[in-house]
CSV table of C-alpha atoms and ligand atoms in Angstrom, one decimal:
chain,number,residue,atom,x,y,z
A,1484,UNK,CA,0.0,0.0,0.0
A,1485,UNK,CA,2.8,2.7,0.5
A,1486,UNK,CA,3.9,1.8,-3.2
A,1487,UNK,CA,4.2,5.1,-4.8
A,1488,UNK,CA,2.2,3.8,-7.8
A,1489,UNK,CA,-0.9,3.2,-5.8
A,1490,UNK,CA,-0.6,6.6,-4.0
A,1491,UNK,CA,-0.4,8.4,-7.3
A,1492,UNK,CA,-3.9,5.8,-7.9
A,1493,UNK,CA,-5.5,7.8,-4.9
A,1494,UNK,CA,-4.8,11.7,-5.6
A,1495,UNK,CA,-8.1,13.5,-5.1
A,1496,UNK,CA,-9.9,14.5,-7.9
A,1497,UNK,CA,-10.3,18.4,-8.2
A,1498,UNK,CA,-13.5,20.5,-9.5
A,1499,UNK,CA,-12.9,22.0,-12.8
A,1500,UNK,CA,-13.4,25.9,-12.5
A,1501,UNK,CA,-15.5,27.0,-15.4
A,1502,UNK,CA,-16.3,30.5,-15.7
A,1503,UNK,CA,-20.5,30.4,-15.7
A,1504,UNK,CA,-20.7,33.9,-16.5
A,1505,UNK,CA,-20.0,33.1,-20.0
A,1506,UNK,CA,-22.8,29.9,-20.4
A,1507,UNK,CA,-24.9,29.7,-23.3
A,1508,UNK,CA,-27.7,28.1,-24.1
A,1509,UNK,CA,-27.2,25.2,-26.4
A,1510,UNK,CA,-27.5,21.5,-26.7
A,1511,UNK,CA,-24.8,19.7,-24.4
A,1512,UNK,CA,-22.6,17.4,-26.3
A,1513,UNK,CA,-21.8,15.1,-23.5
A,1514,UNK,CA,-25.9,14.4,-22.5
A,1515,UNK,CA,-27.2,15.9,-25.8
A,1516,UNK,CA,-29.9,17.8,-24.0
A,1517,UNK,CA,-30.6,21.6,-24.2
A,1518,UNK,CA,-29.6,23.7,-21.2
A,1519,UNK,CA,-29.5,27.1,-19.9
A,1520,UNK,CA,-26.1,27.2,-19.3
A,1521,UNK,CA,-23.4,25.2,-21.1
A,1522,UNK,CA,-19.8,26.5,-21.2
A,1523,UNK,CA,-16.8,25.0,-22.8
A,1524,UNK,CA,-14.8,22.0,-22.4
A,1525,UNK,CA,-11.2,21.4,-21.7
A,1526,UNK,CA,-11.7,18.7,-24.8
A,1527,UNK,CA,-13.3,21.8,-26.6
A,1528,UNK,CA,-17.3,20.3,-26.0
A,1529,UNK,CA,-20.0,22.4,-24.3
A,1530,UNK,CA,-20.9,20.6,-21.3
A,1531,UNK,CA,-24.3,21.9,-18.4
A,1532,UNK,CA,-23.5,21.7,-15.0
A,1533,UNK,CA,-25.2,18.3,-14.5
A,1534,UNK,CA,-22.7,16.9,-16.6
A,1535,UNK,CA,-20.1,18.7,-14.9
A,1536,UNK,CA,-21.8,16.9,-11.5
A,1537,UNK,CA,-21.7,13.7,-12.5
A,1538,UNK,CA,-18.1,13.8,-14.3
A,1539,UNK,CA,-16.7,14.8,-10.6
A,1540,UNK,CA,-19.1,12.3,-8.9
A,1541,UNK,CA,-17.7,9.3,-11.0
A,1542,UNK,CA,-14.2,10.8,-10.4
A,1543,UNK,CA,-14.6,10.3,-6.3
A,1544,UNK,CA,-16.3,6.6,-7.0
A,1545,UNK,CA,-13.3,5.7,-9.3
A,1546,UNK,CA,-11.2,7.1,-6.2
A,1547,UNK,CA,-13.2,4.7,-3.6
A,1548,UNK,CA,-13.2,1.9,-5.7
A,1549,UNK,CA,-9.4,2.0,-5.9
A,1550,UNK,CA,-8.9,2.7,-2.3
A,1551,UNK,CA,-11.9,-0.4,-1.5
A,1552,UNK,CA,-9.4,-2.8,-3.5
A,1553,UNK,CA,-6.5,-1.5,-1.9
A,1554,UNK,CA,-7.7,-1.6,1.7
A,1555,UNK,CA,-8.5,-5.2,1.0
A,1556,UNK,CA,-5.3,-6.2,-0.7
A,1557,UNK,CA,-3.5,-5.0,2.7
A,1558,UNK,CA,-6.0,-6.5,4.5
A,1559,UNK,CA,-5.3,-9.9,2.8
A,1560,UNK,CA,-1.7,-9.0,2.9
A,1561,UNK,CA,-1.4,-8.7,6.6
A,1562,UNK,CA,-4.7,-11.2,7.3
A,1563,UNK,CA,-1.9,-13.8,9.3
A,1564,UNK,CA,-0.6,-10.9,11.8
A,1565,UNK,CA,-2.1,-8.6,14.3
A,1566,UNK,CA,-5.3,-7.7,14.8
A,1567,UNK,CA,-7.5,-5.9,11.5
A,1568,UNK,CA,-10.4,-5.7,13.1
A,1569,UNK,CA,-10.9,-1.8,12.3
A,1570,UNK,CA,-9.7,-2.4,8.8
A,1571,UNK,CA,-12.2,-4.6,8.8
A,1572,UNK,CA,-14.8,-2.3,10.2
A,1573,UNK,CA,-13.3,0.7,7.8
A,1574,UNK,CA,-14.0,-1.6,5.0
A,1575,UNK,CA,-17.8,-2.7,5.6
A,1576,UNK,CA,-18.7,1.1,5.8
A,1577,UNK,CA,-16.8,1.4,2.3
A,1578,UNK,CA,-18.5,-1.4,0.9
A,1579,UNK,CA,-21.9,-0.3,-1.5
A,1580,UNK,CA,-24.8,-0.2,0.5
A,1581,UNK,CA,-28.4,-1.3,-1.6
A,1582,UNK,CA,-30.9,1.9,-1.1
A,1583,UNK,CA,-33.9,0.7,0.7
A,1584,UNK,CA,-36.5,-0.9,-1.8
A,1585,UNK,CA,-34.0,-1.4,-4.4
A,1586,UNK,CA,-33.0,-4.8,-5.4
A,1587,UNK,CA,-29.2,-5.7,-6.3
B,521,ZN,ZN1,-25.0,17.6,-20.0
């Protein structure tokens, strides 16, 4: 886990500063819907502010996911010695947890 690769995995996703001032109202070309307020892409694409949501969203998942299989690759690396109880506990509140009345 203290491999540099794998901290370089886990560096926090930032929020991309776009200046709203200058949105327009046009079709987004990442959800293809009309909005009140696109504004432009690093890749050069007009993107709404949901979009710009759910691109940071999926970011922080990625970022959990990675740090999920980590924790439990140290956990199975150090399973014979000591006691990983709190990794353990650390890990069930990390795991995905099923919204009440929906069905996995
Ligand atoms: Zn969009």
């Amino acid at each position: 886990m203290t491999d540099t690769t794998d901290i370089a995995a886990l560096q926090r996703p930032t929020r991309k500063n776009y200046d709203w001032s200058k949105a327009v109202w046009t079709d987004c070309d990442h959800c293809g819907e009309a909005h009140t307020g696109t504004v432009l892409a690093d890749d050069g694409a007009r993107i709404c502010a949901g979009c710009c949501d759910a691109e940071y969203f999926s970011a922080w998942e990625d970022l959990v996911e990675r740090a999920i299989q980590l924790l439990e690759a140290e956990l199975q690396t150090h399973h014979e010695g000591g006691n990983m109880t709190r990794l353990n506990r650390l890990l069930s509140y990390l795991k995905p947890v099923t919204p009440k009345g929906e069905k996995r």
